[in-house]
mmCIF file of C-alpha atoms in Angstrom:
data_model
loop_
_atom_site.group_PDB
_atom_site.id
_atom_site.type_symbol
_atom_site.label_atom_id
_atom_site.label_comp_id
_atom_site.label_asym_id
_atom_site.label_seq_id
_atom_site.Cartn_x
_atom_site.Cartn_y
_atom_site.Cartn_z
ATOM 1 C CA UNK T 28 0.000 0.000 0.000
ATOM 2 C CA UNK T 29 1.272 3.156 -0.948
ATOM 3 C CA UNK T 30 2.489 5.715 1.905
ATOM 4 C CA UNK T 31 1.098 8.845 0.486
ATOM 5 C CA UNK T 32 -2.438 6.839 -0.234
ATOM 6 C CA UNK T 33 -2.098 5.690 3.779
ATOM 7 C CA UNK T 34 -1.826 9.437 4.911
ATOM 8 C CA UNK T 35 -4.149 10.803 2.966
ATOM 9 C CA UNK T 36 -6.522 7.775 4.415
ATOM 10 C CA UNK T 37 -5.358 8.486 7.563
ATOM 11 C CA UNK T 38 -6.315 12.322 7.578
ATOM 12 C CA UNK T 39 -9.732 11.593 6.340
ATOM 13 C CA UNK T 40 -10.034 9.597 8.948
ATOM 14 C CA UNK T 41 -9.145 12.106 11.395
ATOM 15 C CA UNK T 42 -11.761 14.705 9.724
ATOM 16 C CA UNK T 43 -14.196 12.213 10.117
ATOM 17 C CA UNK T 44 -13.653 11.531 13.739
ATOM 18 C CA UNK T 45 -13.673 15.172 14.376
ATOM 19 C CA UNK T 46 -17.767 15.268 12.650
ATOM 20 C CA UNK T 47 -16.698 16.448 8.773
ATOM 21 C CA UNK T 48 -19.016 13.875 7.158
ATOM 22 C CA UNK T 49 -17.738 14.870 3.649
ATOM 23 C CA UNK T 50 -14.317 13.257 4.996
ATOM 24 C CA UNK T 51 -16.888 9.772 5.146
ATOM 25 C CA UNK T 52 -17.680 10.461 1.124
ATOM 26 C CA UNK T 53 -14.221 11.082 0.285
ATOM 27 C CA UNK T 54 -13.101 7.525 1.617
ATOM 28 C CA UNK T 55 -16.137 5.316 0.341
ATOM 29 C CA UNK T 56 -14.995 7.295 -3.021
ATOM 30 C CA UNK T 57 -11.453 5.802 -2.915
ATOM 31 C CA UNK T 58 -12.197 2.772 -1.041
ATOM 32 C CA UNK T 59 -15.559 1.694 -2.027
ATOM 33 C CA UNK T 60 -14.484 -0.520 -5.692
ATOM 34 C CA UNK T 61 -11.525 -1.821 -3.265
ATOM 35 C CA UNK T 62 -13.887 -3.163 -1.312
ATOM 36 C CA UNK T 63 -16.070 -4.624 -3.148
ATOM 37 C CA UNK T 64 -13.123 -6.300 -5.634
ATOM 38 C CA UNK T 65 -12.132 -8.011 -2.171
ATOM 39 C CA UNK T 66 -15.195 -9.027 -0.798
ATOM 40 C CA UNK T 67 -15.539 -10.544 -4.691
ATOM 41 C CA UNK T 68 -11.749 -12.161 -4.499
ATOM 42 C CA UNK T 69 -12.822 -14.087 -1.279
ATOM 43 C CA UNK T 70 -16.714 -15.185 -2.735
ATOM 44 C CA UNK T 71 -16.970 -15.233 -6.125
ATOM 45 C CA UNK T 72 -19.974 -13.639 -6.337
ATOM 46 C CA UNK T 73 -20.724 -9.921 -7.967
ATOM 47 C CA UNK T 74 -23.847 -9.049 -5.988
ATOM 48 C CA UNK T 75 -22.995 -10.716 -2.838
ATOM 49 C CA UNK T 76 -19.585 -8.811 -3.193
ATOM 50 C CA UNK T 77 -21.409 -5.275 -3.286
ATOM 51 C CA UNK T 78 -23.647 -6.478 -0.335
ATOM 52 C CA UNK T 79 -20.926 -7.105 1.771
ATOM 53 C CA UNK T 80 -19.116 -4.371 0.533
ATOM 54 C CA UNK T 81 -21.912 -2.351 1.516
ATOM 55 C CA UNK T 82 -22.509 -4.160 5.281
ATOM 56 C CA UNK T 83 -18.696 -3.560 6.056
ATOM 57 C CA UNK T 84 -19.165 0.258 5.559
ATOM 58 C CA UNK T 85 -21.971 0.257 8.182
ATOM 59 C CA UNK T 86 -19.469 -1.340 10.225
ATOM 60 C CA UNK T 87 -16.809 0.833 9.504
ATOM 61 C CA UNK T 88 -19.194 3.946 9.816
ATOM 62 C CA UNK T 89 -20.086 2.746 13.423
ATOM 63 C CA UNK T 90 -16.293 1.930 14.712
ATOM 64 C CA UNK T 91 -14.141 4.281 12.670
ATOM 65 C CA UNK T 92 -14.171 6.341 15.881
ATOM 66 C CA UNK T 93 -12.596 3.260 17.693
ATOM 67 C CA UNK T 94 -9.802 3.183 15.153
ATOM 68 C CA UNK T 95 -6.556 4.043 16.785
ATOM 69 C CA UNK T 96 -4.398 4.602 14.145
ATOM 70 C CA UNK T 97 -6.251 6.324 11.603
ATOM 71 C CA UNK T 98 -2.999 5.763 8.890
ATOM 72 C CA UNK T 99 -4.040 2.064 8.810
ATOM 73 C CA UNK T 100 -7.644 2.559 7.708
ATOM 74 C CA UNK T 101 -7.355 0.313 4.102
ATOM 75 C CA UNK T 102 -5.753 -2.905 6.450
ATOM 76 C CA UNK T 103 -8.616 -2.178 8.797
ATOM 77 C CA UNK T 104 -10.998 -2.037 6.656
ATOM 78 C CA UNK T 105 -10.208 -5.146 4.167
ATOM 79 C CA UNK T 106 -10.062 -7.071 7.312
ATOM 80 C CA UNK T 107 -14.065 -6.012 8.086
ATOM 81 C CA UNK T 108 -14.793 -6.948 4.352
ATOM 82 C CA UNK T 109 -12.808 -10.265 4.524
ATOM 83 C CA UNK T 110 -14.528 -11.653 7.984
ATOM 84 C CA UNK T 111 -17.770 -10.629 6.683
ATOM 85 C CA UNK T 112 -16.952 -12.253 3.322
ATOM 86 C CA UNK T 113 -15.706 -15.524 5.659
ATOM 87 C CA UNK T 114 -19.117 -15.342 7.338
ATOM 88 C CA UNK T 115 -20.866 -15.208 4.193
ATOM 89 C CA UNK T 116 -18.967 -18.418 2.629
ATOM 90 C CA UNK T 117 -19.203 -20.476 6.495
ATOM 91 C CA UNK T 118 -23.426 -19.177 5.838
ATOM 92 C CA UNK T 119 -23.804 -20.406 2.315
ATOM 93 C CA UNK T 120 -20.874 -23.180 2.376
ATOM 94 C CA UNK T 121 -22.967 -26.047 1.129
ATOM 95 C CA UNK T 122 -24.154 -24.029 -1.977
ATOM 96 C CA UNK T 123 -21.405 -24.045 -3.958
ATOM 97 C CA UNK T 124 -17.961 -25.349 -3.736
ATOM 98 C CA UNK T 125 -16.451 -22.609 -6.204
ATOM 99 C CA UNK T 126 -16.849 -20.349 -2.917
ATOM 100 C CA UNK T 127 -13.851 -21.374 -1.992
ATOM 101 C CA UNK T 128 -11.908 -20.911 -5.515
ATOM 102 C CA UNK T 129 -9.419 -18.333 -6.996
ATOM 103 C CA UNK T 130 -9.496 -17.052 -10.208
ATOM 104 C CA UNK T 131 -7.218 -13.863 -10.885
ATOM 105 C CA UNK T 132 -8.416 -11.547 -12.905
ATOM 106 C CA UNK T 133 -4.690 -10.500 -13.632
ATOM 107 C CA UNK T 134 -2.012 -12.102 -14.666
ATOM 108 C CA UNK T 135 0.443 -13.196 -11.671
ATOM 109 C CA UNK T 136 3.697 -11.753 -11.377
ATOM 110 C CA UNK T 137 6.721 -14.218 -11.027
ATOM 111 C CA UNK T 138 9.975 -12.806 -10.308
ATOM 112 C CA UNK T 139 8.734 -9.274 -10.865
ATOM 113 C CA UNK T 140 8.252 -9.711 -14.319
ATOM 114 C CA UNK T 141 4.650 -9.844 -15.786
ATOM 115 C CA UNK T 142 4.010 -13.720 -17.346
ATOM 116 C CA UNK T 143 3.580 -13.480 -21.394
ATOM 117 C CA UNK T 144 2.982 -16.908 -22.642
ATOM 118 C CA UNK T 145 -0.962 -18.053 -22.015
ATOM 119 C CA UNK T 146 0.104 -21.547 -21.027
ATOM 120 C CA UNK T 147 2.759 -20.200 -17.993
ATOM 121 C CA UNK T 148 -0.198 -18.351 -16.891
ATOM 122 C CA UNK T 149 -2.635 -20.858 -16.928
ATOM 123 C CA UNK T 150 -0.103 -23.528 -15.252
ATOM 124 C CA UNK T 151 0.996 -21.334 -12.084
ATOM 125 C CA UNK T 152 -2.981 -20.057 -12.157
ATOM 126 C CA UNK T 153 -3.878 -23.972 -11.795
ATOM 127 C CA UNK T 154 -1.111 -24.346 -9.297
ATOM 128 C CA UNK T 155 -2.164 -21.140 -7.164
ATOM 129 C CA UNK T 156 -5.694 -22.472 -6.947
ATOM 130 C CA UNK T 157 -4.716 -25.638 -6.220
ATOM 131 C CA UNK T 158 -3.209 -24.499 -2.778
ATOM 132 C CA UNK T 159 -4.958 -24.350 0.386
ATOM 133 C CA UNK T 160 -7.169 -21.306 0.799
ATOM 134 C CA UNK T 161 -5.227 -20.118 2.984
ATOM 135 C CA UNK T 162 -1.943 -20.429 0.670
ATOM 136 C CA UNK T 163 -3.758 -18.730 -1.710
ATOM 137 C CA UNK T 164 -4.967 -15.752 0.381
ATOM 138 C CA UNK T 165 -1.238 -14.596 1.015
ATOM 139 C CA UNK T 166 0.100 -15.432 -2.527
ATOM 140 C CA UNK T 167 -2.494 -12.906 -3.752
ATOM 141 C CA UNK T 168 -2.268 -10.405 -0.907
ATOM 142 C CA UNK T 169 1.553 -10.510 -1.253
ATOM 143 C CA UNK T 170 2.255 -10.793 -4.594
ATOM 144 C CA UNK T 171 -0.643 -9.259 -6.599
ATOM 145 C CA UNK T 172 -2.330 -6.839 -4.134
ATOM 146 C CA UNK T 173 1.440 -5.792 -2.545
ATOM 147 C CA UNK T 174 0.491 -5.651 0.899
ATOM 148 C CA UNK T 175 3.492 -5.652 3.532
ATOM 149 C CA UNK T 176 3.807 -8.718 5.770
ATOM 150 C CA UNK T 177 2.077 -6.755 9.182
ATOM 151 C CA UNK T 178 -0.919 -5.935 7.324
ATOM 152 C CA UNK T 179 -1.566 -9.293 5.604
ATOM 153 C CA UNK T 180 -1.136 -10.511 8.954
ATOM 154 C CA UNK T 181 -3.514 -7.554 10.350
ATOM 155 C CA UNK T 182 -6.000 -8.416 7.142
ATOM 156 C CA UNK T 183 -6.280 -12.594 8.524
ATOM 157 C CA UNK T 184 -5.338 -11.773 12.095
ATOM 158 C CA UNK T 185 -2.527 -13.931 12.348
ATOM 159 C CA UNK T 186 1.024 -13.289 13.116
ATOM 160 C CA UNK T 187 3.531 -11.925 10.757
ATOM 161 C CA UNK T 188 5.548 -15.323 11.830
ATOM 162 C CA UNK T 189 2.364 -17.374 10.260
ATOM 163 C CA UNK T 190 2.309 -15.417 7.264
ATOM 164 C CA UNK T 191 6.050 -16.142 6.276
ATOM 165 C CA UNK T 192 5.537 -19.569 6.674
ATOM 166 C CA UNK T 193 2.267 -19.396 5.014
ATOM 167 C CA UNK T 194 4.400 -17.627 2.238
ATOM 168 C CA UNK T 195 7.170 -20.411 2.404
ATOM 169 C CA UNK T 196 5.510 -23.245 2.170
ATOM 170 C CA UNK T 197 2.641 -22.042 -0.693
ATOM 171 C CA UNK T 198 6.088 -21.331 -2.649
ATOM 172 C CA UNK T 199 7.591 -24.339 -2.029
ATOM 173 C CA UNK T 200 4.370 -26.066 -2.994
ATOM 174 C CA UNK T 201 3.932 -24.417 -6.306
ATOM 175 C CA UNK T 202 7.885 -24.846 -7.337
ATOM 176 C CA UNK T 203 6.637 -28.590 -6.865
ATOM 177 C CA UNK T 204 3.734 -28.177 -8.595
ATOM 178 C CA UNK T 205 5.201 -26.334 -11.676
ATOM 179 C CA UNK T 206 8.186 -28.733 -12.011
ATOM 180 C CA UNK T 207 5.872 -31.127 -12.421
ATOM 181 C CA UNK T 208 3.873 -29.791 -14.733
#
């Protein structure tokens, strides 16, 4: 997450708390999409997305003023929208077993270069969804979404010990996996 994008978060935040509601519009502006593209990268479902999307902002609304450090508003938030989105899957679990998929909408990034050929894509996309969900959820926070160690570990309330060995082993998993491929 980009520093300047974290101040200028965290000021809003602090206009907020001190009763400018226009602060409130500025950050559903910037954050709102971002919300809803997570709650969506968890379920796999458009309108539920938006729904949740729009239950974590009530949440927000009602505990902003609890937030202690107003610079980590996007970690705090994502972390409302991906519990609810956990409730929503543990509610509706027996519908649909693609609940618990990932599909990237863009193309992963190996070695900090962006992945040309169609078939590297599709084997490390078939390898990343292959991994536990929980594998999965700090590949794609790490690598795609570029969040820092403490706040994928803030975003799934775990340690930031747990999410490098999360981050270990879902490597070492898909080296295997793509060598064998």
């Amino acid at each position: 997450m980009n520093k300047t994008n974290k101040i200028v978060d965290g000021w809003l935040v602090l206009q907020y708390q001190s009763g400018n509601e226009k602060a409130l519009a500025l950050l559903v502006k910037r954050w709102h999409k971002k919300l809803c593209s997570k709650a969506y990268w968890v379920i796999k479902d458009k309108d539920a997305s938006k729904d949740i999307a729009q239950e974590s902002w009530k949440t927000i609304m009602n505990k902003i003023h609890r937030l202690e450090d107003p610079n980590r508003f996007g970690s705090w938030a994502i972390t409302i929208v991906y519990r609810k989105s956990i409730d929503f899957i543990n509610k509706n679990k027996k519908e649909n077993d693609k609940l618990h998929q990932y599909h990237y909408d863009k193309g992963v990034i190996a070695n900090g270069e962006q992945i040309d050929n169609d078939d590297e894509k599709k084997a490390i996309l078939s390898a990343v969804n292959s991994l536990p969900e929980h594998h999965q959820m700090v590949i794609n926070l790490f690598y795609v979404e570029e969040y820092s160690l403490k706040e994928i570990g803030d975003i799934l309330n775990i340690s930031i010990g747990t999410v490098k060995s999360r981050l270990f082993h879902a490597r070492e998993k898909l080296k295997a996996k793509i060598k064998y491929k």
